XYZ file of C-alpha atoms in Angstrom:
719
model
C 85.151 79.693 139.591
C 86.032 76.607 137.570
C 86.850 78.680 134.515
C 89.198 80.998 136.425
C 91.075 78.096 138.019
C 91.339 76.133 134.771
C 92.441 79.194 132.785
C 95.094 80.050 135.369
C 96.516 76.538 135.182
C 96.314 76.590 131.366
C 98.203 79.899 131.227
C 100.868 78.360 133.435
C 101.049 75.464 130.981
C 101.481 77.943 128.104
C 104.371 79.507 129.997
C 106.188 76.209 130.482
C 105.593 75.188 126.848
C 107.017 78.482 125.563
C 103.772 79.812 124.033
C 103.283 83.565 123.986
C 100.042 85.428 124.580
C 98.849 86.156 121.066
C 95.687 86.026 119.025
C 95.722 82.231 118.686
C 96.448 81.405 122.346
C 93.806 83.850 123.563
C 91.245 82.378 121.189
C 92.213 78.912 122.435
C 91.188 80.014 125.940
C 87.952 81.572 124.684
C 87.244 78.462 122.632
C 87.582 76.363 125.801
C 84.976 78.281 127.812
C 82.044 76.049 126.968
C 84.093 72.868 127.388
C 85.630 73.819 130.721
C 82.408 74.253 132.657
C 80.847 71.026 131.373
C 82.360 68.755 134.038
C 81.309 71.078 136.825
C 77.804 71.533 135.361
C 77.254 67.778 135.355
C 78.694 67.402 138.863
C 76.806 70.281 140.474
C 73.528 69.386 138.770
C 73.804 65.799 140.008
C 74.586 67.002 143.554
C 71.521 69.254 143.509
C 69.391 66.436 142.091
C 70.451 64.097 144.902
C 69.840 66.746 147.538
C 66.288 67.225 146.224
C 65.476 63.522 146.385
C 63.040 62.542 149.093
C 65.195 59.610 150.223
C 68.100 61.926 151.032
C 66.159 64.304 153.285
C 67.769 64.379 156.697
C 70.903 62.549 155.562
C 74.403 63.880 156.078
C 75.184 66.445 153.368
C 78.748 65.219 152.951
C 77.668 61.652 152.215
C 75.016 62.794 149.713
C 77.604 64.980 147.933
C 80.131 62.155 147.749
C 77.512 59.728 146.392
C 76.357 62.234 143.765
C 79.900 62.893 142.548
C 80.748 59.181 142.590
C 77.718 58.470 140.401
C 79.015 60.678 137.575
C 82.734 60.285 138.221
C 83.388 57.349 135.894
C 81.420 58.636 132.862
C 82.939 62.099 133.320
C 86.472 60.679 133.199
C 85.638 58.755 130.053
C 83.866 61.769 128.540
C 86.838 64.053 129.270
C 89.240 61.570 127.684
C 86.910 61.419 124.675
C 87.029 65.210 124.252
C 90.831 65.207 124.557
C 90.990 62.380 122.022
C 88.891 64.537 119.695
C 90.979 67.701 120.055
C 94.586 66.570 120.558
C 95.173 64.940 117.117
C 94.805 68.396 115.553
C 98.216 69.210 117.068
C 99.804 66.976 114.416
C 98.689 69.036 111.409
C 101.723 69.508 109.183
C 102.842 72.285 106.902
C 102.601 76.013 107.551
C 99.271 75.720 109.369
C 100.612 73.308 111.992
C 102.526 75.781 114.179
C 99.865 78.420 113.476
C 97.037 76.382 115.064
C 99.092 74.371 117.586
C 98.020 76.312 120.719
C 94.336 75.437 120.172
C 94.543 71.629 120.641
C 97.337 71.842 123.221
C 95.640 74.559 125.270
C 92.195 72.966 125.072
C 93.515 69.544 126.122
C 95.335 71.036 129.110
C 92.240 73.022 130.044
C 90.084 69.859 129.938
C 92.420 67.980 132.278
C 92.578 70.891 134.692
C 88.795 71.398 134.611
C 88.261 67.716 135.425
C 90.596 68.010 138.412
C 88.782 71.123 139.603
C 85.363 69.480 139.045
C 86.292 66.480 141.214
C 88.031 68.443 143.989
C 87.048 72.088 144.216
C 83.486 71.934 142.870
C 82.146 69.326 145.383
C 83.772 71.269 148.212
C 82.172 74.537 147.020
C 78.782 72.786 146.629
C 79.097 71.323 150.124
C 79.810 74.749 151.606
C 77.275 76.756 149.595
C 74.333 74.324 149.442
C 74.650 73.064 153.022
C 72.505 75.763 154.601
C 69.786 75.506 151.912
C 69.668 71.718 152.362
C 69.467 72.018 156.149
C 66.609 74.515 155.923
C 64.699 72.369 153.373
C 64.770 75.025 150.668
C 65.749 72.547 147.939
C 62.403 71.354 146.643
C 62.325 67.747 145.501
C 61.496 66.551 142.027
C 62.805 62.979 142.001
C 61.908 59.524 143.250
C 58.278 59.726 142.237
C 57.812 63.370 143.113
C 56.637 65.931 140.596
C 58.880 66.507 137.561
C 60.065 69.957 136.653
C 59.029 71.668 133.420
C 62.014 70.480 131.334
C 61.514 66.872 132.423
C 57.808 66.999 131.598
C 58.520 68.440 128.147
C 61.135 65.773 127.469
C 58.888 62.929 128.592
C 55.941 64.246 126.578
C 57.673 63.879 123.208
C 59.881 60.884 124.082
C 57.045 58.547 125.083
C 55.471 58.401 121.581
C 58.912 57.795 120.071
C 59.542 54.828 122.356
C 56.090 53.260 122.506
C 54.839 53.944 118.945
C 56.884 52.317 116.140
C 55.279 54.438 113.429
C 56.261 57.677 115.180
C 59.769 56.332 115.763
C 60.160 55.340 112.114
C 58.974 58.763 110.961
C 61.448 60.480 113.291
C 64.383 58.480 111.911
C 63.357 59.192 108.315
C 63.042 62.913 109.094
C 66.507 63.038 110.707
C 68.100 61.244 107.743
C 66.329 63.609 105.334
C 67.629 66.642 107.237
C 71.157 65.217 107.226
C 71.023 64.551 103.479
C 69.667 68.034 102.777
C 72.435 69.605 104.887
C 75.180 67.670 103.078
C 73.739 68.670 99.690
C 74.486 72.321 100.505
C 78.180 71.678 99.733
C 77.891 70.197 96.194
C 75.192 72.768 95.395
C 77.774 75.464 96.296
C 75.411 77.078 98.778
C 78.099 76.455 101.409
C 81.461 77.539 99.995
C 84.712 75.881 101.057
C 87.868 77.921 101.617
C 91.084 77.504 103.564
C 90.742 80.682 105.611
C 88.259 83.554 105.238
C 89.280 87.080 104.396
C 90.546 89.061 107.352
C 89.596 92.631 108.186
C 92.878 94.544 108.264
C 93.611 98.252 108.374
C 95.739 98.108 105.234
C 96.262 96.611 101.809
C 98.931 96.972 99.165
C 98.967 97.762 95.449
C 101.936 96.116 93.695
C 102.716 97.523 90.230
C 104.992 95.909 87.629
C 105.367 98.011 84.502
C 106.936 96.502 81.356
C 110.624 95.892 81.947
C 112.726 98.841 80.841
C 110.090 101.444 81.750
C 111.644 104.611 83.110
C 111.212 105.728 86.683
C 109.312 108.814 85.538
C 106.731 106.762 83.616
C 106.306 104.420 86.586
C 105.810 107.435 88.859
C 103.128 108.801 86.554
C 101.131 105.545 86.585
C 101.424 104.937 90.329
C 100.344 108.529 91.017
C 97.236 108.012 88.890
C 96.479 104.792 90.805
C 96.917 106.633 94.087
C 94.384 109.255 93.014
C 91.881 106.535 92.055
C 92.254 104.782 95.423
C 92.154 107.918 97.564
C 88.524 108.659 96.633
C 87.360 105.832 98.915
C 86.118 107.380 102.187
C 87.785 104.668 104.301
C 91.292 105.488 103.009
C 93.333 107.272 105.669
C 96.633 107.824 103.849
C 98.734 106.374 101.036
C 102.504 105.944 100.782
C 104.160 105.335 97.391
C 107.455 103.488 96.893
C 108.793 103.873 93.341
C 111.891 102.060 92.167
C 112.539 100.819 95.666
C 111.040 98.252 98.010
C 108.417 99.090 100.584
C 108.875 97.781 104.147
C 107.820 94.194 103.516
C 104.946 92.702 105.466
C 103.612 89.167 106.010
C 103.075 88.752 102.262
C 106.568 89.973 101.469
C 108.185 87.074 103.321
C 107.114 84.656 100.573
C 106.718 87.018 97.627
C 110.154 88.609 98.166
C 108.980 92.202 98.065
C 112.333 93.291 99.505
C 113.952 92.527 96.115
C 111.798 95.063 94.265
C 114.294 97.789 93.343
C 113.875 98.278 89.581
C 112.650 101.535 87.977
C 109.593 99.770 86.536
C 108.445 98.499 89.966
C 106.345 100.436 92.471
C 104.229 99.770 95.570
C 101.380 101.636 97.209
C 100.819 101.132 100.922
C 97.142 101.996 101.525
C 96.237 102.572 105.166
C 92.578 102.557 106.201
C 90.800 104.162 109.113
C 90.151 102.037 112.201
C 87.712 99.127 112.107
C 85.323 100.988 114.397
C 85.206 103.961 112.042
C 84.117 102.092 108.899
C 81.343 99.702 107.962
C 83.073 97.883 105.102
C 85.781 95.307 105.639
C 89.170 95.744 104.020
C 88.426 92.966 101.495
C 85.313 94.780 100.273
C 87.281 98.011 99.874
C 90.025 96.199 97.935
C 87.398 94.630 95.642
C 85.847 98.057 95.036
C 89.098 99.732 93.908
C 90.442 96.779 91.865
C 88.484 97.513 88.601
C 89.597 101.152 88.594
C 93.232 100.173 89.142
C 93.172 97.608 86.335
C 91.589 100.119 83.975
C 94.586 102.401 84.492
C 97.297 99.741 84.246
C 95.845 97.782 81.307
C 96.453 100.776 79.024
C 100.191 100.651 79.826
C 100.734 96.902 79.293
C 101.814 96.374 82.901
C 100.568 94.094 85.647
C 99.144 95.038 89.007
C 98.043 93.171 92.139
C 95.865 94.354 94.988
C 97.524 92.362 97.765
C 95.746 91.883 101.079
C 97.479 90.764 104.252
C 96.608 87.061 104.542
C 94.812 85.749 107.644
C 97.057 82.699 107.684
C 100.308 81.539 106.092
C 101.269 83.647 103.058
C 101.577 82.136 99.577
C 103.011 83.314 96.270
C 99.464 84.147 95.163
C 95.970 82.827 95.734
C 95.986 81.000 92.396
C 99.283 79.606 91.069
C 100.025 77.258 88.171
C 103.560 75.862 87.919
C 104.681 74.892 84.409
C 107.291 72.144 83.959
C 108.625 70.802 80.678
C 111.615 69.704 78.604
C 112.367 73.099 76.995
C 112.516 76.616 78.360
C 110.897 78.169 75.287
C 108.049 75.673 75.466
C 107.488 76.497 79.134
C 107.222 80.183 78.319
C 104.748 79.526 75.513
C 102.616 77.286 77.719
C 102.740 79.875 80.505
C 101.547 82.535 78.069
C 98.586 80.364 77.020
C 97.660 79.801 80.674
C 97.887 83.536 81.344
C 95.423 84.111 78.500
C 93.044 81.549 80.031
C 93.280 83.318 83.376
C 92.511 86.690 81.810
C 89.497 85.264 79.986
C 88.076 83.759 83.184
C 85.612 86.090 84.962
C 86.577 84.677 88.377
C 90.317 85.461 88.056
C 91.924 88.867 88.359
C 95.378 90.361 89.083
C 96.896 88.003 86.497
C 100.682 88.017 86.117
C 103.556 85.673 85.299
C 107.150 85.217 86.324
C 108.313 84.742 82.743
C 109.009 88.387 82.077
C 109.488 90.076 78.735
C 112.673 90.231 76.728
C 114.069 93.732 76.550
C 116.817 95.195 74.387
C 120.278 94.889 75.845
C 123.191 97.065 74.718
C 126.645 95.672 75.406
C 129.515 98.164 75.317
C 132.555 96.128 74.288
C 135.729 98.043 75.089
C 138.351 98.219 72.360
C 141.390 97.378 74.460
C 143.833 98.303 71.678
C 142.520 101.876 71.392
C 142.335 102.203 75.151
C 145.977 101.095 75.512
C 147.218 103.442 72.796
C 145.523 106.373 74.531
C 146.634 105.311 77.998
C 143.108 104.855 79.327
C 142.727 101.886 81.739
C 139.920 99.472 80.873
C 138.576 99.471 84.442
C 138.419 103.277 84.373
C 136.097 103.143 81.366
C 133.807 100.687 83.165
C 133.799 102.817 86.339
C 132.878 105.967 84.428
C 129.978 104.245 82.643
C 128.708 102.818 85.922
C 129.082 106.165 87.697
C 127.256 108.021 84.946
C 124.215 105.758 85.279
C 124.208 104.663 88.917
C 126.400 107.308 90.517
C 129.854 107.081 92.012
C 131.326 108.410 95.241
C 133.911 111.081 94.489
C 134.851 112.330 97.964
C 133.507 113.370 101.367
C 132.197 116.828 102.238
C 132.597 118.088 105.800
C 129.651 120.378 106.477
C 129.225 122.374 109.648
C 125.568 121.363 110.089
C 126.199 117.628 109.786
C 127.577 115.347 112.479
C 128.869 112.819 109.930
C 130.768 113.351 106.668
C 128.507 113.641 103.604
C 129.305 111.660 100.472
C 129.784 113.574 97.217
C 128.151 111.513 94.446
C 128.691 112.269 90.755
C 125.919 111.188 88.380
C 124.286 112.258 85.137
C 121.012 114.180 85.508
C 117.748 112.204 85.209
C 116.869 113.428 81.739
C 120.198 112.195 80.349
C 120.206 108.801 82.067
C 117.330 107.527 79.936
C 119.310 107.377 76.670
C 122.576 105.741 75.683
C 123.843 108.771 73.765
C 124.495 110.776 76.916
C 126.687 107.998 78.293
C 128.589 107.566 75.036
C 129.373 111.308 74.899
C 131.074 111.317 78.296
C 134.763 112.083 77.691
C 137.918 110.718 79.304
C 141.406 112.219 79.380
C 144.084 110.356 77.484
C 147.722 110.225 78.520
C 148.364 113.017 76.018
C 145.861 115.282 77.788
C 143.219 115.318 75.077
C 139.570 114.387 75.638
C 138.319 111.106 74.160
C 134.575 110.310 74.219
C 133.596 106.825 75.331
C 131.935 106.076 71.990
C 135.408 106.131 70.386
C 136.661 103.461 72.789
C 133.773 100.992 72.680
C 131.838 98.930 70.179
C 128.041 98.718 70.655
C 126.515 95.243 70.412
C 122.730 95.137 70.418
C 121.011 92.017 71.757
C 118.237 90.787 74.023
C 118.259 90.476 77.777
C 118.142 86.931 79.137
C 114.997 85.665 80.777
C 114.979 85.029 84.498
C 114.957 81.265 85.134
C 113.306 79.896 88.276
C 113.821 76.475 89.831
C 111.811 74.542 92.383
C 113.111 71.299 93.880
C 115.923 71.350 91.296
C 113.413 71.483 88.403
C 113.033 74.411 86.028
C 109.629 76.051 86.482
C 107.570 78.947 85.142
C 104.871 80.547 87.290
C 101.502 81.967 86.282
C 99.670 83.681 89.131
C 96.310 85.284 89.733
C 93.861 86.235 92.431
C 90.352 84.878 92.862
C 87.283 87.079 92.684
C 83.772 86.878 91.394
C 80.960 84.966 93.038
C 82.794 82.379 95.132
C 86.114 84.017 96.179
C 87.579 80.540 96.661
C 90.328 78.929 94.544
C 88.765 75.445 94.618
C 85.804 76.441 92.424
C 87.959 78.428 89.995
C 90.307 75.461 89.645
C 87.401 73.163 88.801
C 86.261 75.586 86.103
C 89.754 75.859 84.569
C 90.811 72.200 84.734
C 89.103 71.109 81.515
C 90.513 74.133 79.656
C 94.032 73.418 80.879
C 93.800 69.820 79.684
C 92.850 71.007 76.178
C 95.827 73.349 75.799
C 98.050 72.428 72.813
C 101.492 71.319 73.921
C 104.597 73.055 72.558
C 107.009 71.311 70.228
C 109.260 69.376 70.385
C 107.350 66.772 72.385
C 109.781 63.893 72.984
C 107.289 61.563 74.686
C 104.421 62.265 72.271
C 102.085 63.584 74.971
C 98.553 64.394 73.922
C 97.862 66.609 76.922
C 99.810 67.979 79.865
C 99.887 66.097 83.160
C 97.619 68.016 85.539
C 98.862 67.657 89.127
C 97.124 68.817 92.299
C 99.262 67.628 95.194
C 102.503 66.006 94.010
C 105.525 67.439 92.257
C 106.301 66.057 88.782
C 108.792 63.201 88.886
C 110.554 64.255 85.677
C 110.958 67.370 83.556
C 110.906 65.329 80.342
C 107.092 65.543 80.295
C 104.887 68.625 80.174
C 103.312 69.047 83.609
C 101.047 71.660 85.173
C 100.763 71.769 88.958
C 98.279 73.791 90.995
C 99.866 75.619 93.909
C 99.186 78.701 96.011
C 96.352 78.687 98.513
C 95.122 75.354 97.134
C 98.281 73.570 98.326
C 97.838 74.778 101.903
C 94.091 74.050 101.725
C 94.763 70.482 100.643
C 97.415 69.901 103.309
C 95.283 71.345 106.097
C 92.042 69.545 105.219
C 93.960 66.316 104.541
C 95.635 66.441 107.944
C 92.415 67.485 109.663
C 90.612 64.615 107.929
C 93.275 62.177 109.126
C 93.009 63.686 112.605
C 89.235 63.268 112.506
C 89.610 59.601 111.498
C 92.050 59.073 114.367
C 89.543 60.817 116.651
C 86.827 58.332 115.692
C 89.144 55.361 116.266
C 90.281 56.665 119.652
C 86.745 57.408 120.824
C 85.549 54.008 119.588
C 88.396 52.268 121.438
C 87.721 54.173 124.662
C 83.997 53.436 124.597
C 84.476 49.741 123.736
C 86.912 49.359 126.604
C 84.576 51.124 129.013
C 81.207 49.577 128.149
C 82.586 46.194 127.045
C 80.357 46.282 123.984
C 80.867 46.752 120.243
C 77.302 47.930 119.758
C 77.284 50.768 122.290
C 80.073 52.860 120.625
C 78.050 53.183 117.416
C 75.090 54.469 119.422
C 77.284 56.942 121.322
C 79.024 58.205 118.168
C 75.729 58.648 116.310
C 75.450 62.415 117.131
C 78.720 63.215 115.311
C 77.250 63.342 111.771
C 74.031 64.854 113.116
C 75.948 68.020 114.016
C 76.157 68.741 110.271
C 72.394 69.395 110.355
C 73.211 72.542 112.300
C 76.719 73.391 111.047
C 76.194 73.504 107.281
C 72.841 75.387 107.274
C 74.338 77.900 109.720
C 77.204 78.593 107.314
C 74.716 78.908 104.447
C 72.330 81.286 106.239
C 75.144 83.561 107.445
C 77.025 83.446 104.116
C 80.172 82.214 105.874
C 82.892 80.130 104.225
C 83.396 76.605 105.565
C 87.062 76.983 106.487
C 89.812 75.175 108.350
C 88.629 76.807 111.576
C 85.113 75.489 110.850
C 86.605 72.009 110.570
C 88.392 72.487 113.889
C 85.118 73.551 115.495
C 83.349 70.512 114.041
C 86.011 68.135 115.412
C 85.918 69.783 118.827
C 82.119 69.732 118.772
C 82.264 66.001 118.043
C 84.071 65.507 121.325
C 81.491 67.557 123.214
C 78.464 65.704 121.837
C 80.150 62.333 122.390
C 80.755 63.145 126.054
C 77.081 63.962 126.487
C 76.125 60.691 124.813
C 78.498 58.770 127.089
C 76.902 60.254 130.195
C 73.398 59.613 128.818
C 74.083 55.951 127.936
C 75.791 55.401 131.276
C 72.667 56.673 133.075
C 70.446 54.423 130.944
C 72.486 51.362 131.893
C 72.520 52.484 135.528
C 68.698 52.615 135.516
C 68.510 49.187 133.892
C 70.764 47.745 136.607
C 68.349 49.179 139.194
C 65.614 46.981 137.691
C 63.742 49.576 135.655
C 62.344 48.305 132.311
C 64.223 49.344 129.180
C 61.472 51.687 127.915
C 61.212 53.564 131.212
C 64.996 53.577 131.728
C 65.569 55.236 128.357
C 63.000 57.953 129.008
C 63.938 58.479 132.654
C 67.689 58.762 131.978
C 67.052 61.281 129.209
C 64.781 63.320 131.479
C 67.358 63.304 134.276
C 70.221 64.311 131.969
C 68.303 66.821 129.825
C 68.895 69.731 132.191
C 72.738 69.452 132.430
C 72.963 68.820 128.686
C 70.926 71.942 128.037
C 73.163 73.903 130.406
C 76.274 72.559 128.643
C 74.869 73.565 125.259
C 74.073 77.029 126.588
C 77.614 77.348 127.989
C 79.139 76.330 124.645
C 76.922 78.784 122.742
C 77.680 81.667 125.118
C 81.414 80.881 125.156
C 81.682 80.628 121.375
C 79.616 83.776 120.795
C 82.593 85.836 121.981
C 84.533 84.920 118.821
C 81.533 84.877 116.488
C 82.340 88.259 114.950
C 86.034 87.609 114.361
C 86.572 87.136 110.597
C 88.991 84.206 110.964
C 87.418 82.288 113.848
C 83.819 82.919 112.864
C 83.628 79.472 111.279
C 84.866 77.830 114.479
C 82.260 79.653 116.546
C 79.472 78.786 114.089
C 80.440 75.102 114.080
C 80.467 74.930 117.858
C 77.238 76.858 118.361
C 75.139 75.390 115.551
C 76.525 71.885 116.042
C 75.766 71.936 119.754
C 72.244 73.279 119.213
C 71.478 70.628 116.581
C 72.982 67.931 118.764
C 70.953 69.012 121.794
C 67.693 69.063 119.874
C 68.196 65.968 117.723
C 70.846 63.647 119.095
C 69.564 63.838 122.678
C 66.442 62.286 121.211
C 68.125 60.067 118.617
C 70.551 58.402 121.052
C 67.833 57.062 123.420
C 65.692 55.972 120.456
C 68.549 54.121 118.730
C 69.663 52.628 122.054
C 66.145 51.323 122.636
C 65.932 49.889 119.120
C 69.333 48.220 119.424
C 68.890 46.817 122.929
C 65.234 45.795 123.044
C 64.742 42.014 123.104
C 63.651 40.624 119.752
C 60.401 38.712 119.478
C 60.979 34.972 118.861
C 60.462 33.896 115.287
C 57.614 31.459 114.683
C 59.033 28.203 113.226
C 58.215 27.762 109.571
C 56.883 31.274 109.155
C 58.121 32.949 106.001
C 58.141 36.614 104.974
C 55.275 35.937 102.611
C 53.106 34.409 105.315
C 53.982 37.255 107.644
C 52.880 39.862 105.089
C 49.705 37.899 104.388
C 49.005 37.889 108.090
C 49.424 41.650 108.300
C 47.441 42.388 105.119
C 44.867 39.551 104.738
C 42.861 39.313 101.504
C 39.173 40.331 101.743
C 36.819 37.418 101.994
C 34.539 37.040 98.944
C 31.206 35.241 99.364
C 30.602 32.480 96.833
C 26.939 31.901 97.723
C 24.571 32.190 94.798
C 22.117 34.996 95.296
C 18.592 33.930 94.514
C-alpha cells in the first residue's frame, strides 16, 4: 500500500520535472522499494508492539496507535532526512554521467518524502482499521513489559549479554570486526575486487570497424571485410551481418563521439553484427565479441590495417576505452612519439584493437593544368577540372524520364571501376578543341608527384595526436592497464628538438597541459569519465557524512553520539567488497551509488536504535539493560527493513549495469544488520558508561603490578 502510494506520487514528480519513463527512471523506482517501506515497517511494528503490551489491554485503540506513532515520529523524521542527505548530493555529479544518473537521487529523495508522509498519515489509519478487531478480541498476544520475549528477542539477548557484561568478549568482538574490515579493504589492492567505471552491457549487437591503409581500393577493402564477415558468422549467436563498404553505417551511440558518420573513404568499412535475443543465448555480447576478436585481428594484421570490435557502451560513449593524447612543440615529433606509444600498446597483452589518428602518408598526384596550351586549343580550364572529377567521382549529364519511375532519373557519366584505380585511364580521356580535334588530358596537364598532408587534430586549441586501444586480458579495466604502462611511457625517448631540455614527458591523468612547448602525454577515454564520476561521488559522500553529522549533532545535542551512529557506514564494506569478489562483479559507479544509499539506510536504523536506548535510560533503566532492551525491541523492524531492501534490490541483481548497485545494497544491508546492530549498542555502552574514579597517586606501573602480582618467594632456611 505504501509503495503504491509513494510510487504514484514519485511518478507525478517525474512528470512535473520533465523526466521520461526510461531505464534509469524505472530502476530509480525499483531501487527505492526497500527504502520506501522502512518508515511504515517501523511505524506498524511499533503499533503492534504497543498493542501487545499488557498495560495497554483494554485501552482505547486510537490512543494506543497515536502514542505508538508519536514514539517513533521524531527519530523517523531525522532518519528520513539522513537518507535524503545521503542520496541527494549524487544529483550534483558533473560531466557526462551527471544527467545520466540524475533520476536516481531525485526520484529516491522524492519517494522518501512521500513515504514518510504516507507512513505518518495513511499507515496509522490503516493499522487502526485493520488491527482494531484483533485487538478487541485479544488475539494480539503480548510479549512486552515483563512478559515472555519472542524468539528473535531471545536470540538477540543471548549473544548481547556477554558482549555487554564481559569485557574480554567485548574486546574480542571489536578486534574481530576490525580484522574483517581490514580483510575486506585488502581485496581492492590485491585486485580481487576490480574497479571499473561501468560494467559491460549485454546488447544484441556489436560493430566491427575496419580501417585499411589509406589509398586501398574499394575492391580490396570489400575482400577483407567479406573474410571478416565469414569468420564472425560461424558463432552460433550471430543472427545476421550487414556490411557497409566505402560508406558510413547508420551511426549508433558510439558514433556520436567517434564520428562514424564521416566514414566514406574506399579504405573504410563497417560490419553491423546482430545477435539473437538475450533469452536465446547463454553468452553475453561482450563474451561473443572477445571470442571473435583474435580471428578478426589475424585477418587484418596480414593487410597492415587496423580494426576495432566496438561494443555499444552502457554509459556515455568515449573515443575509445584507452586513449593517450600526445602534445608537443613539433608535429613530426608528436607523430614519432605516437608511433612509439602505439608499439607499446601492441606489445602489451592487456591491450587490443590498437590504432592511431596520425594516419599514413600516401602518394598524391597533382595535375597542374597548362593554361597556355588550354587557351591555344580553346579548352576552358574549368572544363578540364570537371572532366577529371566526373571521370573519377561521376558527373550528372542529364535526366531520364522513364515510364516506370515517378521521379526523373539522373544520368551519371563515370569511368568503369577497373579504370578508376589508375591514373592512366584519366589521363587518356580526350577533350574536343575549338578546331574539332581530340586532345587527351595528359597533353594539357603536368603531373607533380608528392605526398598527401597528414590530418591535424586540435583539442582546446592545442595540436594533439591520438593513440587508442581497447582493454582486454585478465582485468578488462583501463585503470590496471594504465598502471602497467605508466612506467614504460615515462621511459620513452623524447623526439628532437627539445627546447626545454626535458628528460621525460609530462604524464597527466586529469588536467590538460598548460603549454604545447613541452612534451606531454595525457590519459583520456574511459579513465577520464571514471575519474570525474568517482571524484564527484567521493565529494558527494564527504558531503553526505557532514550533513548526517550535522543533523545528528543538532538532534541529540551531543558530539559523541554522531560517531556512534555513523559507525555502521564503513562496516558495510565487510559485506559489499566480499560480495563483489565472490560474484566476480566489477566495483563500478553504480556500486558506489549503492554504497552511498546504503549508508543512509544503516544510519537511519542506528538513529532509531540510539533514540530507543536514550528513551529507556530516561525511563530509569540502567545503561546495560537499556542497551540490550532497546536492541531487542528494534531488532525485528531492522530485520524486516533489511529483508525489504534485499528483496527490492534483488529485482535488479541480474541487470549487467545495475548489478553493482544491487550487490552493494543487499550485501551492505546484510552485513550492517548482522554486525552494526551489535556494534552500535556495544560502542554506545563503552562510550557512555561512567568511568571508575582514578585512585590518587596510582600510576600505570602500580596498576599493572596490582593486576599481575609477583609470586611470593619464601626466604626461610630449610633445615
